[in-house]
Amino acid sequence: MAGTRSADVPPPRRPHAVSDDPLALWYENVLGWPTVPGDPVRLEVGVRFDVLDVPAGAGSAALARLGRHGRGFPVALSGARMRLLVAAGSADELPGLLEWLDWGAPPDLDLTAIGAGGHMEAPGPVRRDTEADAVARAGSGSQGAAVWLRPPGPEREAGTSLPTLSAMGTSGAGGNGAGPPDLVRLVNTVATQVHRARLRRACAAAAVKADGQPLAFS
């Protein structure tokens, strides 16, 4: 597998923001994350982070399964999709990880990665309701601008909180072992929940089809 870029060595900071939009200025000047001007403002992926893109319901279930290890890294919600921020370079690891974990690359496994050259809508402020409420609203088909469910911390903290292949045994700021999950565990947990959601949909569709079939008598 290709090596994942270390979060401890950030790329050179840009001399100034490329936009006068307040949201872009915050990302550029506070976090050091490059943006793409426009409406909405977008973040360049593959520079400071990559993204795992999953259905919101499956992503929420995966974070719940990870417990305290699922709380230490930024997560955003965009419509019915959840964006899990991981270390830059992780998108290149995803196909190999899925193969190594015996998931292969089934076309209907709704799990993708955004890496170098990609973009994501820059999330706005954190919602004031709970994460569960936000995910439930996304599951109902509600659309809207991207928002942070779990926002990034200050620049250095935001970088070191991202899941990587070498994150095993990392600790949170308090040394309590609540650091980010390693990428292998994160991908396997997310893939499992995506697969379970797909099976539930298939079972529900089969039940509906069976209800509509005429009774057969021998």
mmCIF file of C-alpha atoms in Angstrom:
data_model
loop_
_atom_site.group_PDB
_atom_site.id
_atom_site.type_symbol
_atom_site.label_atom_id
_atom_site.label_comp_id
_atom_site.label_asym_id
_atom_site.label_seq_id
_atom_site.Cartn_x
_atom_site.Cartn_y
_atom_site.Cartn_z
ATOM 1 C CA MET A 1 0.000 0.000 0.000
ATOM 2 C CA ALA A 2 1.125 3.555 -0.638
ATOM 3 C CA GLY A 3 2.392 5.503 2.359
ATOM 4 C CA THR A 4 -0.038 7.926 3.980
ATOM 5 C CA ARG A 5 1.262 11.468 4.348
ATOM 6 C CA SER A 6 2.205 12.407 7.906
ATOM 7 C CA ALA A 7 -0.187 14.899 9.522
ATOM 8 C CA ASP A 8 2.728 16.301 11.575
ATOM 9 C CA VAL A 9 4.362 17.944 8.546
ATOM 10 C CA PRO A 10 1.814 20.357 7.067
ATOM 11 C CA PRO A 11 2.397 21.842 3.624
ATOM 12 C CA PRO A 12 3.529 25.482 3.435
ATOM 13 C CA ARG A 13 0.809 27.935 4.436
ATOM 14 C CA ARG A 14 -0.543 30.094 1.657
ATOM 15 C CA PRO A 15 0.404 33.770 1.988
ATOM 16 C CA HIS A 16 -3.229 34.887 1.867
ATOM 17 C CA ALA A 17 -6.708 33.560 1.240
ATOM 18 C CA VAL A 18 -7.901 33.211 -2.341
ATOM 19 C CA SER A 19 -11.307 34.671 -1.451
ATOM 20 C CA ASP A 20 -12.723 37.441 0.720
ATOM 21 C CA ASP A 21 -15.596 35.200 1.794
ATOM 22 C CA PRO A 22 -15.575 35.001 5.650
ATOM 23 C CA LEU A 23 -15.894 31.203 5.565
ATOM 24 C CA ALA A 24 -12.995 30.859 3.116
ATOM 25 C CA LEU A 25 -10.910 33.267 5.186
ATOM 26 C CA TRP A 26 -11.489 31.145 8.289
ATOM 27 C CA TYR A 27 -10.389 27.949 6.550
ATOM 28 C CA GLU A 28 -7.373 29.582 4.905
ATOM 29 C CA ASN A 29 -6.106 31.685 7.801
ATOM 30 C CA VAL A 30 -7.130 29.683 10.888
ATOM 31 C CA LEU A 31 -6.828 26.072 9.700
ATOM 32 C CA GLY A 32 -4.461 26.572 6.769
ATOM 33 C CA TRP A 33 -6.808 24.587 4.508
ATOM 34 C CA PRO A 34 -6.779 25.728 0.842
ATOM 35 C CA THR A 35 -10.143 26.682 -0.625
ATOM 36 C CA VAL A 36 -11.659 27.048 -4.071
ATOM 37 C CA PRO A 37 -13.572 30.316 -4.496
ATOM 38 C CA GLY A 38 -17.182 30.186 -5.590
ATOM 39 C CA ASP A 39 -20.654 29.734 -4.201
ATOM 40 C CA PRO A 40 -20.555 27.599 -2.195
ATOM 41 C CA VAL A 41 -16.928 27.753 -1.066
ATOM 42 C CA ARG A 42 -15.176 24.422 -1.557
ATOM 43 C CA LEU A 43 -12.203 22.856 0.187
ATOM 44 C CA GLU A 44 -9.326 21.294 -1.725
ATOM 45 C CA VAL A 45 -9.062 17.621 -0.806
ATOM 46 C CA GLY A 46 -5.770 15.742 -0.783
ATOM 47 C CA VAL A 47 -3.709 18.621 0.640
ATOM 48 C CA ARG A 48 -4.492 18.576 4.361
ATOM 49 C CA PHE A 49 -6.971 15.677 4.414
ATOM 50 C CA ASP A 50 -8.831 13.096 2.315
ATOM 51 C CA VAL A 51 -12.501 12.191 2.674
ATOM 52 C CA LEU A 52 -14.487 8.969 3.097
ATOM 53 C CA ASP A 53 -17.955 9.592 1.638
ATOM 54 C CA VAL A 54 -20.741 7.334 2.962
ATOM 55 C CA PRO A 55 -24.535 7.380 3.493
ATOM 56 C CA ALA A 56 -25.347 9.382 6.616
ATOM 57 C CA GLY A 57 -27.167 6.531 8.353
ATOM 58 C CA ALA A 58 -24.374 4.019 7.816
ATOM 59 C CA GLY A 59 -21.768 6.584 8.824
ATOM 60 C CA SER A 60 -23.622 7.375 12.051
ATOM 61 C CA ALA A 61 -23.928 3.666 12.882
ATOM 62 C CA ALA A 62 -20.198 3.195 12.229
ATOM 63 C CA LEU A 63 -19.279 6.071 14.559
ATOM 64 C CA ALA A 64 -21.521 4.594 17.253
ATOM 65 C CA ARG A 65 -19.788 1.218 16.877
ATOM 66 C CA LEU A 66 -16.371 2.877 17.189
ATOM 67 C CA GLY A 67 -17.434 4.449 20.504
ATOM 68 C CA ARG A 68 -14.951 6.894 21.981
ATOM 69 C CA HIS A 69 -12.509 6.159 19.156
ATOM 70 C CA GLY A 70 -15.047 7.574 16.721
ATOM 71 C CA ARG A 71 -15.119 10.971 18.408
ATOM 72 C CA GLY A 72 -11.628 12.254 17.777
ATOM 73 C CA PHE A 73 -11.741 13.434 14.159
ATOM 74 C CA PRO A 74 -13.786 15.864 12.040
ATOM 75 C CA VAL A 75 -17.060 14.703 10.476
ATOM 76 C CA ALA A 76 -19.339 16.705 8.178
ATOM 77 C CA LEU A 77 -22.844 16.192 6.821
ATOM 78 C CA SER A 78 -23.853 17.193 3.293
ATOM 79 C CA GLY A 79 -27.415 16.309 2.391
ATOM 80 C CA ALA A 80 -27.832 12.576 2.899
ATOM 81 C CA ARG A 81 -24.074 11.945 2.822
ATOM 82 C CA MET A 82 -21.563 11.879 5.655
ATOM 83 C CA ARG A 83 -17.991 13.006 5.069
ATOM 84 C CA LEU A 84 -15.358 11.461 7.360
ATOM 85 C CA LEU A 85 -12.055 13.332 7.229
ATOM 86 C CA VAL A 86 -8.967 11.116 7.159
ATOM 87 C CA ALA A 87 -5.252 11.730 6.615
ATOM 88 C CA ALA A 88 -4.125 12.970 3.208
ATOM 89 C CA GLY A 89 -3.185 10.007 1.018
ATOM 90 C CA SER A 90 -5.809 7.696 2.518
ATOM 91 C CA ALA A 91 -7.947 7.716 -0.635
ATOM 92 C CA ASP A 92 -5.152 5.845 -2.417
ATOM 93 C CA GLU A 93 -5.228 3.219 0.334
ATOM 94 C CA LEU A 94 -8.972 2.483 0.110
ATOM 95 C CA PRO A 95 -9.014 -0.064 -2.767
ATOM 96 C CA GLY A 96 -6.162 -2.044 -1.222
ATOM 97 C CA LEU A 97 -7.729 -1.907 2.240
ATOM 98 C CA LEU A 98 -11.100 -3.146 0.978
ATOM 99 C CA GLU A 99 -9.362 -5.997 -0.827
ATOM 100 C CA TRP A 100 -7.223 -6.863 2.207
ATOM 101 C CA LEU A 101 -10.313 -6.828 4.446
ATOM 102 C CA ASP A 102 -12.090 -9.200 2.005
ATOM 103 C CA TRP A 103 -14.610 -6.592 0.956
ATOM 104 C CA GLY A 104 -13.266 -6.462 -2.563
ATOM 105 C CA ALA A 105 -14.813 -3.634 -4.534
ATOM 106 C CA PRO A 106 -18.497 -4.509 -5.035
ATOM 107 C CA PRO A 107 -20.184 -1.873 -7.203
ATOM 108 C CA ASP A 108 -23.048 -1.521 -4.745
ATOM 109 C CA LEU A 109 -20.861 -0.930 -1.663
ATOM 110 C CA ASP A 110 -21.736 2.744 -1.262
ATOM 111 C CA LEU A 111 -18.359 3.796 0.106
ATOM 112 C CA THR A 112 -16.064 6.089 -1.836
ATOM 113 C CA ALA A 113 -12.987 8.175 -1.117
ATOM 114 C CA ILE A 114 -12.101 11.666 -2.316
ATOM 115 C CA GLY A 115 -8.398 12.368 -2.619
ATOM 116 C CA ALA A 116 -5.930 14.614 -4.395
ATOM 117 C CA GLY A 117 -7.540 16.784 -7.045
ATOM 118 C CA GLY A 118 -11.004 16.493 -5.470
ATOM 119 C CA HIS A 119 -13.125 19.027 -3.633
ATOM 120 C CA MET A 120 -15.835 19.095 -0.997
ATOM 121 C CA GLU A 121 -18.277 21.811 -0.059
ATOM 122 C CA ALA A 122 -16.881 23.806 2.860
ATOM 123 C CA PRO A 123 -19.134 23.058 5.844
ATOM 124 C CA GLY A 124 -20.625 25.989 7.685
ATOM 125 C CA PRO A 125 -20.999 26.354 11.472
ATOM 126 C CA VAL A 126 -21.945 23.425 13.696
ATOM 127 C CA ARG A 127 -25.651 22.688 13.932
ATOM 128 C CA ARG A 128 -27.173 23.509 17.285
ATOM 129 C CA ASP A 129 -29.201 20.311 17.371
ATOM 130 C CA THR A 130 -27.721 16.921 18.189
ATOM 131 C CA GLU A 131 -25.796 14.727 15.785
ATOM 132 C CA ALA A 132 -28.615 12.156 15.938
ATOM 133 C CA ASP A 133 -31.165 14.806 14.912
ATOM 134 C CA ALA A 134 -28.986 15.983 12.027
ATOM 135 C CA VAL A 135 -28.458 12.428 10.757
ATOM 136 C CA ALA A 136 -32.177 11.662 11.068
ATOM 137 C CA ARG A 137 -32.994 14.742 9.023
ATOM 138 C CA ALA A 138 -30.476 13.654 6.368
ATOM 139 C CA GLY A 139 -32.053 10.191 6.308
ATOM 140 C CA SER A 140 -35.450 11.737 5.615
ATOM 141 C CA GLY A 141 -34.089 13.148 2.373
ATOM 142 C CA SER A 142 -33.667 16.701 3.645
ATOM 143 C CA GLN A 143 -31.059 18.630 1.692
ATOM 144 C CA GLY A 144 -29.121 21.735 2.568
ATOM 145 C CA ALA A 145 -25.690 23.238 2.872
ATOM 146 C CA ALA A 146 -22.859 21.140 4.295
ATOM 147 C CA VAL A 147 -22.353 21.523 8.059
ATOM 148 C CA TRP A 148 -19.939 20.177 10.645
ATOM 149 C CA LEU A 149 -21.235 17.465 12.937
ATOM 150 C CA ARG A 150 -17.814 17.314 14.577
ATOM 151 C CA PRO A 151 -15.771 20.389 13.634
ATOM 152 C CA PRO A 152 -11.990 20.476 13.285
ATOM 153 C CA GLY A 153 -9.958 21.949 16.098
ATOM 154 C CA PRO A 154 -7.055 24.388 15.749
ATOM 155 C CA GLU A 155 -4.658 23.848 12.854
ATOM 156 C CA ARG A 156 -2.219 21.403 14.473
ATOM 157 C CA GLU A 157 -4.949 19.569 16.373
ATOM 158 C CA ALA A 158 -7.011 19.239 13.192
ATOM 159 C CA GLY A 159 -4.091 17.547 11.453
ATOM 160 C CA THR A 160 -3.118 15.118 14.193
ATOM 161 C CA SER A 161 -6.735 14.052 14.816
ATOM 162 C CA LEU A 162 -7.148 12.448 11.385
ATOM 163 C CA PRO A 163 -7.262 8.636 11.104
ATOM 164 C CA THR A 164 -4.197 7.126 9.428
ATOM 165 C CA LEU A 165 -2.725 3.680 8.882
ATOM 166 C CA SER A 166 -0.327 4.402 11.758
ATOM 167 C CA ALA A 167 -2.924 5.704 14.242
ATOM 168 C CA MET A 168 -3.053 2.506 16.323
ATOM 169 C CA GLY A 169 -2.628 3.236 19.991
ATOM 170 C CA THR A 170 -2.804 7.005 19.653
ATOM 171 C CA SER A 171 -4.265 8.987 22.494
ATOM 172 C CA GLY A 172 -6.411 12.039 22.828
ATOM 173 C CA ALA A 173 -5.153 15.300 24.237
ATOM 174 C CA GLY A 174 -5.700 13.963 27.732
ATOM 175 C CA GLY A 175 -3.769 10.772 27.078
ATOM 176 C CA ASN A 176 -6.921 8.710 27.613
ATOM 177 C CA GLY A 177 -6.608 6.538 24.513
ATOM 178 C CA ALA A 178 -9.484 8.360 22.797
ATOM 179 C CA GLY A 179 -7.445 9.372 19.766
ATOM 180 C CA PRO A 180 -8.545 8.739 16.187
ATOM 181 C CA PRO A 181 -9.175 5.166 15.005
ATOM 182 C CA ASP A 182 -6.617 3.659 12.687
ATOM 183 C CA LEU A 183 -7.684 3.699 9.046
ATOM 184 C CA VAL A 184 -8.052 -0.089 8.825
ATOM 185 C CA ARG A 185 -10.529 -0.190 11.699
ATOM 186 C CA LEU A 186 -12.436 2.818 10.402
ATOM 187 C CA VAL A 187 -12.783 1.460 6.861
ATOM 188 C CA ASN A 188 -13.817 -2.003 8.062
ATOM 189 C CA THR A 189 -16.431 -0.583 10.456
ATOM 190 C CA VAL A 190 -17.870 1.770 7.851
ATOM 191 C CA ALA A 191 -17.945 -0.926 5.161
ATOM 192 C CA THR A 192 -19.760 -3.281 7.545
ATOM 193 C CA GLN A 193 -22.455 -0.710 8.289
ATOM 194 C CA VAL A 194 -22.856 0.208 4.608
ATOM 195 C CA HIS A 195 -23.236 -3.500 3.780
ATOM 196 C CA ARG A 196 -25.812 -3.996 6.546
ATOM 197 C CA ALA A 197 -27.827 -1.023 5.312
ATOM 198 C CA ARG A 198 -27.766 -2.486 1.804
ATOM 199 C CA LEU A 199 -28.997 -5.863 3.098
ATOM 200 C CA ARG A 200 -31.827 -4.173 5.025
ATOM 201 C CA ARG A 201 -32.947 -2.368 1.867
ATOM 202 C CA ALA A 202 -32.800 -5.610 -0.119
ATOM 203 C CA CYS A 203 -34.851 -7.468 2.521
ATOM 204 C CA ALA A 204 -37.426 -4.673 2.651
ATOM 205 C CA ALA A 205 -37.730 -4.682 -1.147
ATOM 206 C CA ALA A 206 -38.141 -8.476 -1.161
ATOM 207 C CA ALA A 207 -40.851 -8.248 1.502
ATOM 208 C CA VAL A 208 -42.766 -5.652 -0.491
ATOM 209 C CA LYS A 209 -42.495 -7.777 -3.616
ATOM 210 C CA ALA A 210 -43.683 -10.859 -1.724
ATOM 211 C CA ASP A 211 -46.707 -8.974 -0.358
ATOM 212 C CA GLY A 212 -47.738 -8.143 -3.887
ATOM 213 C CA GLN A 213 -47.594 -11.741 -5.189
ATOM 214 C CA PRO A 214 -50.846 -13.708 -5.495
ATOM 215 C CA LEU A 215 -51.224 -16.712 -3.200
ATOM 216 C CA ALA A 216 -50.359 -20.010 -4.876
ATOM 217 C CA PHE A 217 -52.397 -23.111 -4.073
ATOM 218 C CA SER A 218 -51.388 -26.633 -5.000
#
